[in-house]
Short mmCIF file of C-alpha atoms in Angstrom, two decimals:
data_model
loop_
_atom_site.label_atom_id
_atom_site.label_comp_id
_atom_site.label_asym_id
_atom_site.label_seq_id
_atom_site.Cartn_x
_atom_site.Cartn_y
_atom_site.Cartn_z
CA UNK W 1 -3.92 20.82 13.01
CA UNK W 2 -7.03 19.22 10.50
CA UNK W 3 -9.27 20.73 8.17
CA UNK W 4 -11.61 19.47 5.75
CA UNK W 5 -13.03 20.69 2.67
CA UNK W 6 -15.47 19.90 -0.70
CA UNK W 7 -12.94 17.90 -3.31
CA UNK W 8 -15.68 17.44 -5.61
CA UNK W 9 -18.35 14.63 -6.52
CA UNK W 10 -18.13 11.15 -8.20
CA UNK W 11 -20.21 10.23 -11.20
CA UNK W 12 -23.30 9.37 -9.21
CA UNK W 13 -23.52 12.69 -7.54
CA UNK W 14 -22.01 11.68 -4.14
CA UNK W 15 -20.01 14.24 -2.32
CA UNK W 16 -16.28 13.50 -2.23
CA UNK W 17 -14.18 15.40 0.92
CA UNK W 18 -10.87 16.09 1.65
CA UNK W 19 -8.93 16.44 5.05
CA UNK W 20 -5.52 17.95 5.49
CA UNK W 21 -3.63 16.86 8.34
CA UNK W 22 -0.47 19.33 9.34
CA UNK W 23 1.53 18.55 12.65
CA UNK W 24 3.98 21.44 14.39
CA UNK W 25 6.83 20.47 11.90
CA UNK W 26 4.82 21.48 8.73
CA UNK W 27 4.64 17.71 7.50
CA UNK W 28 1.04 17.96 5.80
CA UNK W 29 -0.99 14.95 4.46
CA UNK W 30 -4.29 15.35 2.35
CA UNK W 31 -6.49 12.20 2.04
CA UNK W 32 -9.93 12.17 0.58
CA UNK W 33 -12.99 9.97 1.53
CA UNK W 34 -12.94 8.09 -2.05
CA UNK W 35 -10.90 5.21 -1.51
CA UNK W 36 -9.05 7.01 1.64
CA UNK W 37 -6.93 8.00 -1.38
CA UNK W 38 -3.45 10.04 -0.01
CA UNK W 39 -3.34 12.72 -2.70
CA UNK W 40 -0.54 14.65 -1.38
CA UNK W 41 2.29 13.98 1.61
CA UNK W 42 4.64 17.13 2.00
CA UNK W 43 8.04 15.93 3.85
CA UNK W 44 10.97 18.39 3.71
CA UNK W 45 13.84 17.80 2.39
CA UNK W 46 17.95 17.72 4.17
CA UNK W 47 17.49 21.84 3.60
CA UNK W 48 14.16 21.77 5.05
CA UNK W 49 12.09 22.10 1.93
CA UNK W 50 8.63 20.78 1.88
CA UNK W 51 7.69 18.57 -1.51
CA UNK W 52 5.14 16.38 -2.47
CA UNK W 53 6.73 12.84 -2.50
CA UNK W 54 3.59 10.88 -3.80
CA UNK W 55 2.25 9.82 -7.19
CA UNK W 56 -1.28 11.04 -8.07
CA UNK W 57 -3.74 13.63 -9.99
CA UNK W 58 -4.58 17.19 -9.09
CA UNK W 59 -8.08 16.85 -9.04
CA UNK W 60 -10.96 14.15 -8.74
CA UNK W 61 -11.30 13.23 -12.01
CA UNK W 62 -7.98 11.31 -12.43
CA UNK W 63 -9.13 9.11 -9.07
CA UNK W 64 -12.03 8.48 -10.72
CA UNK W 65 -10.60 7.56 -13.88
CA UNK W 66 -8.49 4.07 -14.44
CA UNK W 67 -5.51 4.28 -12.14
CA UNK W 68 -2.93 1.79 -10.72
CA UNK W 69 -4.69 2.57 -7.41
CA UNK W 70 -2.48 5.58 -6.33
CA UNK W 71 -2.36 6.62 -2.53
CA UNK W 72 -5.66 4.26 -2.22
CA UNK W 73 -7.39 1.84 0.75
CA UNK W 74 -7.17 -1.46 -0.31
CA UNK W 75 -9.65 -4.26 0.43
CA UNK W 76 -11.39 -6.47 0.89
CA UNK W 77 -7.84 -7.90 -0.21
CA UNK W 78 -4.90 -6.56 -0.81
CA UNK W 79 -2.94 -8.58 -3.24
CA UNK W 80 -3.70 -11.07 -6.07
CA UNK W 81 -5.66 -14.49 -5.39
CA UNK W 82 -5.17 -16.87 -7.98
CA UNK W 83 -7.81 -17.76 -10.53
CA UNK W 84 -10.33 -15.95 -8.84
CA UNK W 85 -11.91 -18.24 -6.50
CA UNK W 86 -10.92 -19.89 -2.91
CA UNK W 87 -12.72 -22.37 -1.19
CA UNK W 88 -13.61 -21.44 2.63
CA UNK W 89 -15.19 -24.14 4.82
CA UNK W 90 -15.94 -26.48 1.88
CA UNK W 91 -17.85 -23.72 0.04
CA UNK W 92 -15.91 -22.16 -3.09
CA UNK W 93 -16.28 -18.44 -4.05
CA UNK W 94 -15.98 -16.83 -7.62
CA UNK W 95 -14.46 -13.59 -7.40
CA UNK W 96 -13.77 -11.20 -10.70
CA UNK W 97 -11.07 -11.64 -12.99
CA UNK W 98 -9.71 -8.35 -12.96
CA UNK W 99 -5.78 -8.90 -13.56
CA UNK W 100 -5.37 -11.70 -16.38
CA UNK W 101 -7.12 -14.96 -14.63
CA UNK W 102 -6.32 -13.47 -10.74
CA UNK W 103 -8.50 -11.18 -8.34
CA UNK W 104 -6.65 -8.20 -7.41
CA UNK W 105 -6.75 -5.74 -4.73
CA UNK W 106 -10.64 -6.74 -4.04
CA UNK W 107 -12.23 -6.47 -7.62
CA UNK W 108 -13.95 -4.23 -9.92
CA UNK W 109 -14.90 -1.91 -6.95
CA UNK W 110 -12.64 -2.67 -4.19
CA UNK W 111 -12.44 -0.41 -1.50
CA UNK W 112 -10.12 2.15 -3.21
CA UNK W 113 -13.55 3.11 -5.14
CA UNK W 114 -15.81 3.17 -2.17
CA UNK W 115 -16.95 6.63 -0.72
CA UNK W 116 -15.86 6.31 2.67
CA UNK W 117 -17.79 7.76 5.80
CA UNK W 118 -14.91 10.07 7.62
CA UNK W 119 -14.32 11.94 10.94
CA UNK W 120 -11.48 14.00 12.05
CA UNK W 121 -10.15 14.07 15.01
CA UNK W 122 -7.02 16.03 17.33
CA UNK W 123 -5.24 14.19 20.42
CA UNK W 124 -1.95 14.23 22.53
CA UNK W 125 -0.55 11.95 19.45
CA UNK W 126 -1.10 14.07 16.71
CA UNK W 127 -4.20 14.75 14.35
CA UNK W 128 -6.28 12.37 12.04
CA UNK W 129 -9.17 11.29 10.43
CA UNK W 130 -11.34 7.65 10.67
CA UNK W 131 -12.39 6.24 7.79
CA UNK W 132 -15.26 3.61 8.16
CA UNK W 133 -17.05 1.25 5.31
CA UNK W 134 -18.89 -1.42 5.50
CA UNK W 135 -18.98 -4.12 2.74
CA UNK W 136 -21.96 -5.96 2.12
CA UNK W 137 -22.39 -9.67 1.85
CA UNK W 138 -21.31 -11.04 -1.61
CA UNK W 139 -20.26 -7.73 -2.80
CA UNK W 140 -17.20 -8.82 -5.34
CA UNK W 141 -18.19 -12.34 -4.50
CA UNK W 142 -16.97 -12.17 -0.75
CA UNK W 143 -18.80 -13.60 1.92
CA UNK W 144 -20.17 -11.79 5.03
CA UNK W 145 -21.05 -7.90 6.20
CA UNK W 146 -18.00 -6.72 6.62
CA UNK W 147 -17.55 -3.46 8.63
CA UNK W 148 -13.60 -1.73 8.00
CA UNK W 149 -12.41 1.15 10.31
CA UNK W 150 -9.10 2.89 9.05
CA UNK W 151 -7.37 5.68 11.30
CA UNK W 152 -4.61 7.97 9.76
CA UNK W 153 -2.94 9.73 12.10
CA UNK W 154 0.07 11.96 11.77
CA UNK W 155 2.48 12.68 14.65
CA UNK W 156 4.59 15.32 15.65
CA UNK W 157 7.13 12.96 15.58
CA UNK W 158 6.69 13.11 11.83
CA UNK W 159 5.21 9.55 11.98
CA UNK W 160 2.13 8.35 9.45
CA UNK W 161 0.14 5.89 11.30
CA UNK W 162 -2.21 3.55 9.84
CA UNK W 163 -4.58 1.67 12.15
CA UNK W 164 -6.83 -0.65 10.42
CA UNK W 165 -9.80 -2.74 12.08
CA UNK W 166 -12.44 -5.15 10.49
CA UNK W 167 -15.45 -7.44 12.04
CA UNK W 168 -17.60 -9.49 9.95
CA UNK W 169 -20.73 -11.69 10.27
CA UNK W 170 -19.78 -14.58 8.30
CA UNK W 171 -16.08 -16.19 7.72
CA UNK W 172 -14.24 -14.21 4.75
CA UNK W 173 -10.52 -13.60 4.13
CA UNK W 174 -9.60 -9.84 4.40
CA UNK W 175 -5.79 -8.23 3.58
CA UNK W 176 -6.21 -4.55 4.20
CA UNK W 177 -3.23 -2.35 2.93
CA UNK W 178 -2.25 1.22 2.17
CA UNK W 179 -1.11 1.29 -1.78
CA UNK W 180 0.66 4.86 -1.62
CA UNK W 181 3.07 5.34 -4.68
CA UNK W 182 6.24 7.52 -3.49
CA UNK W 183 9.21 9.36 -4.88
CA UNK W 184 10.97 11.15 -1.80
CA UNK W 185 12.91 13.08 -4.58
CA UNK W 186 9.43 14.85 -5.19
CA UNK W 187 6.20 13.47 -7.02
CA UNK W 188 7.04 13.85 -10.80
CA UNK W 189 10.98 14.31 -10.49
CA UNK W 190 12.05 11.17 -12.58
CA UNK W 191 12.37 7.83 -11.36
CA UNK W 192 13.31 6.14 -7.98
CA UNK W 193 16.30 3.96 -9.29
CA UNK W 194 18.45 5.72 -7.45
CA UNK W 195 16.70 5.24 -4.15
CA UNK W 196 18.61 3.11 -1.55
CA UNK W 197 16.27 0.49 0.00
CA UNK W 198 16.89 -1.87 3.16
CA UNK W 199 14.24 -4.47 3.40
CA UNK W 200 14.27 -6.09 6.93
CA UNK W 201 13.59 -9.63 4.90
CA UNK W 202 15.82 -12.77 4.52
CA UNK W 203 12.97 -14.53 2.23
CA UNK W 204 10.46 -14.17 -0.42
CA UNK W 205 7.50 -15.79 -2.02
CA UNK W 206 8.31 -16.19 -5.36
CA UNK W 207 5.70 -16.01 -8.27
CA UNK W 208 4.85 -18.48 -11.20
CA UNK W 209 4.04 -16.36 -14.61
CA UNK W 210 1.01 -15.10 -13.33
CA UNK W 211 2.62 -13.23 -10.47
CA UNK W 212 0.67 -15.85 -7.87
CA UNK W 213 3.33 -17.22 -4.94
CA UNK W 214 4.12 -20.60 -5.89
CA UNK W 215 3.48 -21.75 -2.11
CA UNK W 216 7.84 -21.52 -1.97
CA UNK W 217 9.23 -19.43 0.95
CA UNK W 218 12.75 -19.05 -0.64
CA UNK W 219 15.74 -17.37 0.91
CA UNK W 220 17.05 -13.92 -1.34
CA UNK W 221 20.79 -14.79 -0.44
CA UNK W 222 22.54 -14.72 -3.70
CA UNK W 223 19.26 -13.21 -5.81
CA UNK W 224 19.08 -10.03 -6.71
CA UNK W 225 16.00 -9.34 -4.33
CA UNK W 226 18.26 -9.37 -1.34
CA UNK W 227 18.10 -5.91 0.16
CA UNK W 228 19.64 -6.86 3.74
CA UNK W 229 21.78 -4.22 3.03
CA UNK W 230 21.08 -0.56 1.67
CA UNK W 231 21.23 -0.84 -2.40
CA UNK W 232 19.74 1.23 -5.31
CA UNK W 233 16.53 0.31 -6.95
CA UNK W 234 18.40 0.42 -9.96
CA UNK W 235 21.37 -1.53 -9.22
CA UNK W 236 19.88 -5.39 -10.28
CA UNK W 237 16.40 -4.59 -11.55
CA UNK W 238 17.74 -5.26 -15.15
CA UNK W 239 19.36 -8.52 -14.25
CA UNK W 240 18.68 -11.55 -16.36
CA UNK W 241 17.13 -13.41 -13.49
CA UNK W 242 13.30 -15.59 -13.77
CA UNK W 243 11.69 -13.70 -10.83
CA UNK W 244 12.84 -10.11 -12.02
CA UNK W 245 11.89 -11.00 -15.94
CA UNK W 246 8.32 -12.52 -15.03
CA UNK W 247 7.10 -9.19 -12.45
CA UNK W 248 8.98 -6.57 -14.98
CA UNK W 249 11.00 -5.41 -12.01
CA UNK W 250 10.40 -5.46 -8.31
CA UNK W 251 6.45 -7.03 -7.63
CA UNK W 252 7.03 -9.60 -4.90
CA UNK W 253 6.16 -10.10 -1.65
CA UNK W 254 8.95 -10.31 1.22
CA UNK W 255 8.66 -12.04 4.36
CA UNK W 256 9.19 -9.53 7.45
CA UNK W 257 12.11 -10.75 9.98
CA UNK W 258 10.35 -10.62 13.02
CA UNK W 259 10.63 -11.10 16.93
CA UNK W 260 7.27 -12.03 18.39
CA UNK W 261 3.92 -9.85 17.57
CA UNK W 262 3.95 -6.00 17.60
CA UNK W 263 5.50 -3.47 15.38
CA UNK W 264 8.66 -4.78 12.98
CA UNK W 265 10.79 -2.81 10.87
CA UNK W 266 9.51 -4.14 7.31
CA UNK W 267 11.86 -1.59 5.46
CA UNK W 268 14.02 2.01 4.82
CA UNK W 269 14.59 3.78 1.82
CA UNK W 270 16.90 6.52 1.70
CA UNK W 271 16.97 9.07 -1.67
CA UNK W 272 20.66 10.64 -1.76
CA UNK W 273 19.74 13.83 -3.67
CA UNK W 274 16.95 15.19 -1.16
CA UNK W 275 18.48 13.34 2.03
CA UNK W 276 14.72 12.05 2.91
CA UNK W 277 14.24 8.85 4.50
CA UNK W 278 11.29 6.67 4.91
CA UNK W 279 10.86 4.16 7.50
CA UNK W 280 8.53 1.50 7.62
CA UNK W 281 7.13 -0.77 10.31
CA UNK W 282 4.03 -2.85 10.61
CA UNK W 283 2.43 -5.98 12.49
CA UNK W 284 1.82 -7.32 9.31
CA UNK W 285 3.99 -10.67 8.39
CA UNK W 286 4.83 -9.44 4.50
CA UNK W 287 5.30 -6.19 2.62
CA UNK W 288 4.73 -5.76 -1.21
CA UNK W 289 7.82 -4.00 -2.89
CA UNK W 290 6.48 -2.66 -6.11
CA UNK W 291 8.97 -0.60 -8.13
CA UNK W 292 6.07 0.84 -10.51
CA UNK W 293 7.32 -1.49 -13.65
CA UNK W 294 3.32 -1.11 -15.19
CA UNK W 295 3.58 2.73 -15.27
CA UNK W 296 3.98 3.47 -18.73
CA UNK W 297 3.54 7.51 -19.35
CA UNK W 298 -0.45 7.07 -20.44
CA UNK W 299 -1.60 8.64 -17.93
CA UNK W 300 -1.31 13.02 -16.61
CA UNK W 301 -0.37 13.17 -12.90
CA UNK W 302 0.23 16.18 -10.88
CA UNK W 303 1.54 19.45 -12.63
CA UNK W 304 0.14 18.28 -15.93
CA UNK W 305 3.51 15.81 -16.29
CA UNK W 306 3.21 12.31 -17.57
CA UNK W 307 3.40 9.63 -14.85
CA UNK W 308 6.44 7.34 -16.35
CA UNK W 309 7.59 4.02 -15.78
CA UNK W 310 9.50 2.90 -12.16
CA UNK W 311 8.64 6.85 -11.10
CA UNK W 312 7.45 5.68 -7.88
CA UNK W 313 7.60 2.75 -5.69
CA UNK W 314 4.96 0.96 -2.92
CA UNK W 315 5.58 -0.93 0.36
CA UNK W 316 2.32 -2.25 1.05
CA UNK W 317 2.33 -3.83 4.20
CA UNK W 318 0.32 -6.80 4.27
CA UNK W 319 -0.55 -10.94 4.80
CA UNK W 320 0.92 -13.07 1.80
CA UNK W 321 -0.73 -12.94 -1.75
CA UNK W 322 -3.20 -15.63 -2.61
CA UNK W 323 -2.98 -16.62 1.22
CA UNK W 324 -6.99 -18.19 1.01
CA UNK W 325 -5.23 -21.11 -1.20
CA UNK W 326 -2.14 -21.39 0.55
CA UNK W 327 -3.14 -23.34 3.54
CA UNK W 328 0.79 -23.09 4.51
CA UNK W 329 0.82 -19.16 4.45
CA UNK W 330 -0.23 -17.51 7.47
CA UNK W 331 -4.19 -17.01 7.86
CA UNK W 332 -6.45 -14.55 6.15
CA UNK W 333 -9.52 -15.69 7.50
CA UNK W 334 -11.84 -13.15 9.57
CA UNK W 335 -14.58 -15.21 11.73
CA UNK W 336 -17.20 -13.61 13.37
CA UNK W 337 -16.81 -12.54 16.91
CA UNK W 338 -13.21 -12.14 15.83
CA UNK W 339 -11.76 -8.48 15.02
CA UNK W 340 -9.11 -7.73 12.26
CA UNK W 341 -6.25 -5.43 13.29
CA UNK W 342 -2.80 -4.28 12.43
CA UNK W 343 -0.61 -1.28 12.02
CA UNK W 344 1.58 0.35 9.98
CA UNK W 345 4.17 3.05 10.87
CA UNK W 346 5.49 5.45 8.43
CA UNK W 347 8.24 8.00 9.75
CA UNK W 348 10.07 10.49 7.79
CA UNK W 349 13.08 11.99 8.47
CA UNK W 350 16.37 13.41 7.16
CA UNK W 351 19.93 11.88 6.36
CA UNK W 352 23.17 13.99 5.49
CA UNK W 353 25.15 12.51 2.64
#
């Protein structure tokens, strides 16, 4: 089932709608046209009790204010571009430096702050909503008129599927992702340090003091970034390790182990108290594992509760950060006549203790 309601207006009076997607098992996803933001995601625990497992706000006002990209579609370029500039075909492009010296998540007004056009659908696969948005040539410093389409599908197999597409009329970098913060115990139910994480990644891209990849692809073996076997987030997060200190915890791009193209498992997360399990598969080469290190209790979230440090984690499927300045990384350049496509699948289940 899919329904649509009004959810308020932006400061300039643009109407924002909310779509509620419900599958045959009672899973419920609510997403708004502002930023394509997932404002709630209700899944059952091992006793069948439904609970909202994503961080965010009760009303639109919270999302219109300053917040760390809760639930949003990120573009044109997810993650960081070093020194807020890149060169393409001999031309240098300057971007807004909105993260120290870096450009982060598309700039001052990225896709997370756009009001997307939206159309709901129901088909044999499930129910969903198609979000579309066009970013004009030069917006946030990026070249080309870029048309993006992001489809959210909730299946009766308890999967939430993100399908991304984009075209451009000038060569431009693109790195679309989704920035939902999860707490599988339930939003507002403490920190995520007890969640057990497995990342299907033998390597990661280490960062410098500005959290820009150095260009090295380093093995995780023997480091606190080794999640090849299920490990509690909190088990090593405070170890005396240069990479953890630079990021204040985990905020790193992991190189997904893959055999050929198509979907590959990126991560599996298990929360022992609720039994909830989240599996993430993607066609992308990387996943940014972020443990909410910059959350600090100053934002008031759902139910009037302060959003505390490490009370949520993100698994942002992506191409690697700073790829436009790192020719050794997989290319993120989209050219006229090409179509960018990627897919990420979130599968929800439960596990007995």
